[in-house]
């Protein structure tokens, strides 16, 4: 992992250790739901900033098989994806949702954990070049489910009149 990616994970780890608190510059949210969504938004913003460091795969075509350079790029992509989702999952597990949002919160936390698990499995399968397309497809499917679970939380905020942008993708 490059220095930039390592620094990114240190920054997200600091976020997790700080129990997902906000910047302190804004007035504190007044309700438990508002506080929850403010903390969740902070996690999402940090995660999205770090996700910008995931290497691009636009020049890799897994359907046609991969050469050594493409395989190295895929390995970096999968590893960074796994570590990022593990860190976000840790932050989500430390975040205590109000009872009215527990189901949606844990559905999202589980979906994020699934992305990390699928990426870990993909890391193990990258040595089998024939399994690369299936491994990558698994990450795409898990990421799509994670985005949908995040969007469900975004709808919950909107329905409650809480203005946040969870950057669900």
PDB file of N, CA and C in Angstrom, residues 85-142:
ATOM      1  N   UNK A  85     -13.514  -0.676   4.014  1.00  0.00           N
ATOM      2  CA  UNK A  85     -14.815  -1.122   4.521  1.00  0.00           C
ATOM      3  C   UNK A  85     -14.703  -1.726   5.923  1.00  0.00           C
ATOM      4  N   UNK A  86     -13.573  -2.329   6.246  1.00  0.00           N
ATOM      5  CA  UNK A  86     -13.375  -2.789   7.624  1.00  0.00           C
ATOM      6  C   UNK A  86     -13.364  -1.597   8.586  1.00  0.00           C
ATOM      7  N   UNK A  87     -12.666  -0.541   8.202  1.00  0.00           N
ATOM      8  CA  UNK A  87     -12.576   0.642   9.068  1.00  0.00           C
ATOM      9  C   UNK A  87     -13.938   1.327   9.197  1.00  0.00           C
ATOM     10  N   UNK A  88     -14.660   1.459   8.099  1.00  0.00           N
ATOM     11  CA  UNK A  88     -15.994   2.057   8.167  1.00  0.00           C
ATOM     12  C   UNK A  88     -16.907   1.169   9.008  1.00  0.00           C
ATOM     13  N   UNK A  89     -16.814  -0.131   8.827  1.00  0.00           N
ATOM     14  CA  UNK A  89     -17.620  -1.056   9.624  1.00  0.00           C
ATOM     15  C   UNK A  89     -17.326  -0.917  11.110  1.00  0.00           C
ATOM     16  N   UNK A  90     -16.046  -0.758  11.457  1.00  0.00           N
ATOM     17  CA  UNK A  90     -15.679  -0.546  12.863  1.00  0.00           C
ATOM     18  C   UNK A  90     -16.332   0.732  13.397  1.00  0.00           C
ATOM     19  N   UNK A  91     -16.276   1.796  12.620  1.00  0.00           N
ATOM     20  CA  UNK A  91     -16.880   3.056  13.049  1.00  0.00           C
ATOM     21  C   UNK A  91     -18.393   2.908  13.205  1.00  0.00           C
ATOM     22  N   UNK A  92     -19.024   2.189  12.286  1.00  0.00           N
ATOM     23  CA  UNK A  92     -20.475   1.987  12.371  1.00  0.00           C
ATOM     24  C   UNK A  92     -20.853   1.154  13.593  1.00  0.00           C
ATOM     25  N   UNK A  93     -20.033   0.145  13.917  1.00  0.00           N
ATOM     26  CA  UNK A  93     -20.333  -0.679  15.094  1.00  0.00           C
ATOM     27  C   UNK A  93     -20.214   0.120  16.389  1.00  0.00           C
ATOM     28  N   UNK A  94     -19.369   1.141  16.399  1.00  0.00           N
ATOM     29  CA  UNK A  94     -19.196   1.964  17.599  1.00  0.00           C
ATOM     30  C   UNK A  94     -20.247   3.058  17.701  1.00  0.00           C
ATOM     31  N   UNK A  95     -20.961   3.285  16.634  1.00  0.00           N
ATOM     32  CA  UNK A  95     -21.996   4.307  16.623  1.00  0.00           C
ATOM     33  C   UNK A  95     -23.284   3.712  17.172  1.00  0.00           C
ATOM     34  N   UNK A  96     -23.853   4.338  18.179  1.00  0.00           N
ATOM     35  CA  UNK A  96     -25.072   3.827  18.818  1.00  0.00           C
ATOM     36  C   UNK A  96     -26.291   4.536  18.235  1.00  0.00           C
ATOM     37  N   UNK A  97     -27.048   3.850  17.384  1.00  0.00           N
ATOM     38  CA  UNK A  97     -28.222   4.497  16.793  1.00  0.00           C
ATOM     39  C   UNK A  97     -29.375   4.582  17.793  1.00  0.00           C
ATOM     40  N   UNK A  98     -30.235   5.572  17.626  1.00  0.00           N
ATOM     41  CA  UNK A  98     -31.451   5.586  18.443  1.00  0.00           C
ATOM     42  C   UNK A  98     -32.295   4.356  18.091  1.00  0.00           C
ATOM     43  N   UNK A  99     -33.136   3.931  19.004  1.00  0.00           N
ATOM     44  CA  UNK A  99     -33.915   2.709  18.777  1.00  0.00           C
ATOM     45  C   UNK A  99     -34.749   2.778  17.502  1.00  0.00           C
ATOM     46  N   UNK A 100     -35.204   3.964  17.136  1.00  0.00           N
ATOM     47  CA  UNK A 100     -36.026   4.115  15.934  1.00  0.00           C
ATOM     48  C   UNK A 100     -35.241   3.862  14.642  1.00  0.00           C
ATOM     49  N   UNK A 101     -33.913   3.851  14.730  1.00  0.00           N
ATOM     50  CA  UNK A 101     -33.078   3.677  13.528  1.00  0.00           C
ATOM     51  C   UNK A 101     -32.206   2.425  13.584  1.00  0.00           C
ATOM     52  N   UNK A 102     -32.377   1.626  14.614  1.00  0.00           N
ATOM     53  CA  UNK A 102     -31.489   0.464  14.786  1.00  0.00           C
ATOM     54  C   UNK A 102     -31.527  -0.494  13.605  1.00  0.00           C
ATOM     55  N   UNK A 103     -32.711  -0.851  13.138  1.00  0.00           N
ATOM     56  CA  UNK A 103     -32.795  -1.820  12.039  1.00  0.00           C
ATOM     57  C   UNK A 103     -32.072  -1.315  10.797  1.00  0.00           C
ATOM     58  N   UNK A 104     -32.345  -0.068  10.415  1.00  0.00           N
ATOM     59  CA  UNK A 104     -31.709   0.490   9.222  1.00  0.00           C
ATOM     60  C   UNK A 104     -30.198   0.628   9.421  1.00  0.00           C
ATOM     61  N   UNK A 105     -29.799   1.042  10.626  1.00  0.00           N
ATOM     62  CA  UNK A 105     -28.363   1.200  10.918  1.00  0.00           C
ATOM     63  C   UNK A 105     -27.634  -0.145  10.801  1.00  0.00           C
ATOM     64  N   UNK A 106     -28.183  -1.168  11.455  1.00  0.00           N
ATOM     65  CA  UNK A 106     -27.494  -2.454  11.436  1.00  0.00           C
ATOM     66  C   UNK A 106     -27.568  -3.123  10.073  1.00  0.00           C
ATOM     67  N   UNK A 107     -28.599  -2.848   9.299  1.00  0.00           N
ATOM     68  CA  UNK A 107     -28.642  -3.345   7.920  1.00  0.00           C
ATOM     69  C   UNK A 107     -27.493  -2.730   7.122  1.00  0.00           C
ATOM     70  N   UNK A 108     -27.248  -1.437   7.335  1.00  0.00           N
ATOM     71  CA  UNK A 108     -26.142  -0.787   6.644  1.00  0.00           C
ATOM     72  C   UNK A 108     -24.790  -1.302   7.144  1.00  0.00           C
ATOM     73  N   UNK A 109     -24.637  -1.400   8.462  1.00  0.00           N
ATOM     74  CA  UNK A 109     -23.375  -1.903   9.023  1.00  0.00           C
ATOM     75  C   UNK A 109     -23.086  -3.315   8.509  1.00  0.00           C
ATOM     76  N   UNK A 110     -24.110  -4.152   8.443  1.00  0.00           N
ATOM     77  CA  UNK A 110     -23.931  -5.513   7.924  1.00  0.00           C
ATOM     78  C   UNK A 110     -23.542  -5.497   6.450  1.00  0.00           C
ATOM     79  N   UNK A 111     -24.149  -4.593   5.680  1.00  0.00           N
ATOM     80  CA  UNK A 111     -23.826  -4.508   4.248  1.00  0.00           C
ATOM     81  C   UNK A 111     -22.379  -4.050   4.041  1.00  0.00           C
ATOM     82  N   UNK A 112     -21.927  -3.104   4.853  1.00  0.00           N
ATOM     83  CA  UNK A 112     -20.532  -2.645   4.776  1.00  0.00           C
ATOM     84  C   UNK A 112     -19.590  -3.798   5.144  1.00  0.00           C
ATOM     85  N   UNK A 113     -19.939  -4.537   6.196  1.00  0.00           N
ATOM     86  CA  UNK A 113     -19.118  -5.686   6.604  1.00  0.00           C
ATOM     87  C   UNK A 113     -19.079  -6.733   5.490  1.00  0.00           C
ATOM     88  N   UNK A 114     -20.174  -6.881   4.761  1.00  0.00           N
ATOM     89  CA  UNK A 114     -20.207  -7.846   3.662  1.00  0.00           C
ATOM     90  C   UNK A 114     -19.254  -7.432   2.542  1.00  0.00           C
ATOM     91  N   UNK A 115     -19.166  -6.143   2.260  1.00  0.00           N
ATOM     92  CA  UNK A 115     -18.204  -5.680   1.244  1.00  0.00           C
ATOM     93  C   UNK A 115     -16.797  -6.070   1.680  1.00  0.00           C
ATOM     94  N   UNK A 116     -16.470  -5.831   2.953  1.00  0.00           N
ATOM     95  CA  UNK A 116     -15.138  -6.189   3.459  1.00  0.00           C
ATOM     96  C   UNK A 116     -14.902  -7.686   3.354  1.00  0.00           C
ATOM     97  N   UNK A 117     -15.911  -8.496   3.689  1.00  0.00           N
ATOM     98  CA  UNK A 117     -15.760  -9.952   3.643  1.00  0.00           C
ATOM     99  C   UNK A 117     -15.587 -10.446   2.209  1.00  0.00           C
ATOM    100  N   UNK A 118     -16.364  -9.894   1.296  1.00  0.00           N
ATOM    101  CA  UNK A 118     -16.250 -10.305  -0.109  1.00  0.00           C
ATOM    102  C   UNK A 118     -14.886  -9.880  -0.662  1.00  0.00           C
ATOM    103  N   UNK A 119     -14.434  -8.697  -0.280  1.00  0.00           N
ATOM    104  CA  UNK A 119     -13.120  -8.241  -0.736  1.00  0.00           C
ATOM    105  C   UNK A 119     -12.015  -9.136  -0.167  1.00  0.00           C
ATOM    106  N   UNK A 120     -12.143  -9.544   1.081  1.00  0.00           N
ATOM    107  CA  UNK A 120     -11.146 -10.453   1.677  1.00  0.00           C
ATOM    108  C   UNK A 120     -11.125 -11.777   0.924  1.00  0.00           C
ATOM    109  N   UNK A 121     -12.296 -12.285   0.593  1.00  0.00           N
ATOM    110  CA  UNK A 121     -12.376 -13.521  -0.183  1.00  0.00           C
ATOM    111  C   UNK A 121     -11.774 -13.325  -1.569  1.00  0.00           C
ATOM    112  N   UNK A 122     -12.023 -12.157  -2.154  1.00  0.00           N
ATOM    113  CA  UNK A 122     -11.461 -11.865  -3.477  1.00  0.00           C
ATOM    114  C   UNK A 122      -9.944 -11.813  -3.423  1.00  0.00           C
ATOM    115  N   UNK A 123      -9.410 -11.273  -2.337  1.00  0.00           N
ATOM    116  CA  UNK A 123      -7.945 -11.240  -2.195  1.00  0.00           C
ATOM    117  C   UNK A 123      -7.374 -12.651  -2.273  1.00  0.00           C
ATOM    118  N   UNK A 124      -8.065 -13.591  -1.643  1.00  0.00           N
ATOM    119  CA  UNK A 124      -7.602 -14.976  -1.642  1.00  0.00           C
ATOM    120  C   UNK A 124      -7.699 -15.622  -3.020  1.00  0.00           C
ATOM    121  N   UNK A 125      -8.636 -15.152  -3.841  1.00  0.00           N
ATOM    122  CA  UNK A 125      -8.854 -15.802  -5.136  1.00  0.00           C
ATOM    123  C   UNK A 125      -8.075 -15.152  -6.274  1.00  0.00           C
ATOM    124  N   UNK A 126      -7.372 -14.065  -6.022  1.00  0.00           N
ATOM    125  CA  UNK A 126      -6.694 -13.364  -7.110  1.00  0.00           C
ATOM    126  C   UNK A 126      -5.568 -14.180  -7.748  1.00  0.00           C
ATOM    127  N   UNK A 127      -5.040 -15.146  -7.038  1.00  0.00           N
ATOM    128  CA  UNK A 127      -3.985 -15.964  -7.622  1.00  0.00           C
ATOM    129  C   UNK A 127      -4.519 -16.864  -8.731  1.00  0.00           C
ATOM    130  N   UNK A 128      -5.809 -17.161  -8.675  1.00  0.00           N
ATOM    131  CA  UNK A 128      -6.468 -17.933  -9.727  1.00  0.00           C
ATOM    132  C   UNK A 128      -7.030 -16.942 -10.737  1.00  0.00           C
ATOM    133  N   UNK A 129      -6.300 -16.705 -11.792  1.00  0.00           N
ATOM    134  CA  UNK A 129      -6.703 -15.689 -12.774  1.00  0.00           C
ATOM    135  C   UNK A 129      -8.081 -15.959 -13.361  1.00  0.00           C
ATOM    136  N   UNK A 130      -8.498 -17.188 -13.383  1.00  0.00           N
ATOM    137  CA  UNK A 130      -9.816 -17.514 -13.899  1.00  0.00           C
ATOM    138  C   UNK A 130     -10.938 -17.080 -12.975  1.00  0.00           C
ATOM    139  N   UNK A 131     -10.613 -16.828 -11.710  1.00  0.00           N
ATOM    140  CA  UNK A 131     -11.634 -16.449 -10.729  1.00  0.00           C
ATOM    141  C   UNK A 131     -11.728 -14.941 -10.523  1.00  0.00           C
ATOM    142  N   UNK A 132     -10.901 -14.188 -11.226  1.00  0.00           N
ATOM    143  CA  UNK A 132     -10.844 -12.742 -11.013  1.00  0.00           C
ATOM    144  C   UNK A 132     -12.177 -12.075 -11.340  1.00  0.00           C
ATOM    145  N   UNK A 133     -12.776 -12.418 -12.461  1.00  0.00           N
ATOM    146  CA  UNK A 133     -14.038 -11.774 -12.861  1.00  0.00           C
ATOM    147  C   UNK A 133     -15.130 -12.042 -11.822  1.00  0.00           C
ATOM    148  N   UNK A 134     -15.218 -13.263 -11.337  1.00  0.00           N
ATOM    149  CA  UNK A 134     -16.234 -13.591 -10.337  1.00  0.00           C
ATOM    150  C   UNK A 134     -15.971 -12.837  -9.028  1.00  0.00           C
ATOM    151  N   UNK A 135     -14.712 -12.747  -8.634  1.00  0.00           N
ATOM    152  CA  UNK A 135     -14.361 -12.035  -7.402  1.00  0.00           C
ATOM    153  C   UNK A 135     -14.721 -10.564  -7.520  1.00  0.00           C
ATOM    154  N   UNK A 136     -14.395  -9.974  -8.640  1.00  0.00           N
ATOM    155  CA  UNK A 136     -14.703  -8.564  -8.847  1.00  0.00           C
ATOM    156  C   UNK A 136     -16.221  -8.355  -8.886  1.00  0.00           C
ATOM    157  N   UNK A 137     -16.938  -9.255  -9.531  1.00  0.00           N
ATOM    158  CA  UNK A 137     -18.402  -9.174  -9.570  1.00  0.00           C
ATOM    159  C   UNK A 137     -19.008  -9.243  -8.181  1.00  0.00           C
ATOM    160  N   UNK A 138     -18.426 -10.060  -7.303  1.00  0.00           N
ATOM    161  CA  UNK A 138     -18.904 -10.145  -5.926  1.00  0.00           C
ATOM    162  C   UNK A 138     -18.744  -8.833  -5.189  1.00  0.00           C
ATOM    163  N   UNK A 139     -17.647  -8.144  -5.421  1.00  0.00           N
ATOM    164  CA  UNK A 139     -17.423  -6.844  -4.778  1.00  0.00           C
ATOM    165  C   UNK A 139     -18.448  -5.841  -5.291  1.00  0.00           C
ATOM    166  N   UNK A 140     -18.711  -5.868  -6.579  1.00  0.00           N
ATOM    167  CA  UNK A 140     -19.690  -4.938  -7.150  1.00  0.00           C
ATOM    168  C   UNK A 140     -21.075  -5.189  -6.549  1.00  0.00           C
ATOM    169  N   UNK A 141     -21.476  -6.440  -6.458  1.00  0.00           N
ATOM    170  CA  UNK A 141     -22.796  -6.764  -5.886  1.00  0.00           C
ATOM    171  C   UNK A 141     -22.888  -6.351  -4.410  1.00  0.00           C
ATOM    172  N   UNK A 142     -21.852  -6.632  -3.640  1.00  0.00           N
ATOM    173  CA  UNK A 142     -21.860  -6.262  -2.217  1.00  0.00           C
ATOM    174  C   UNK A 142     -21.852  -4.740  -2.062  1.00  0.00           C
TER     175      UNK A 142
END
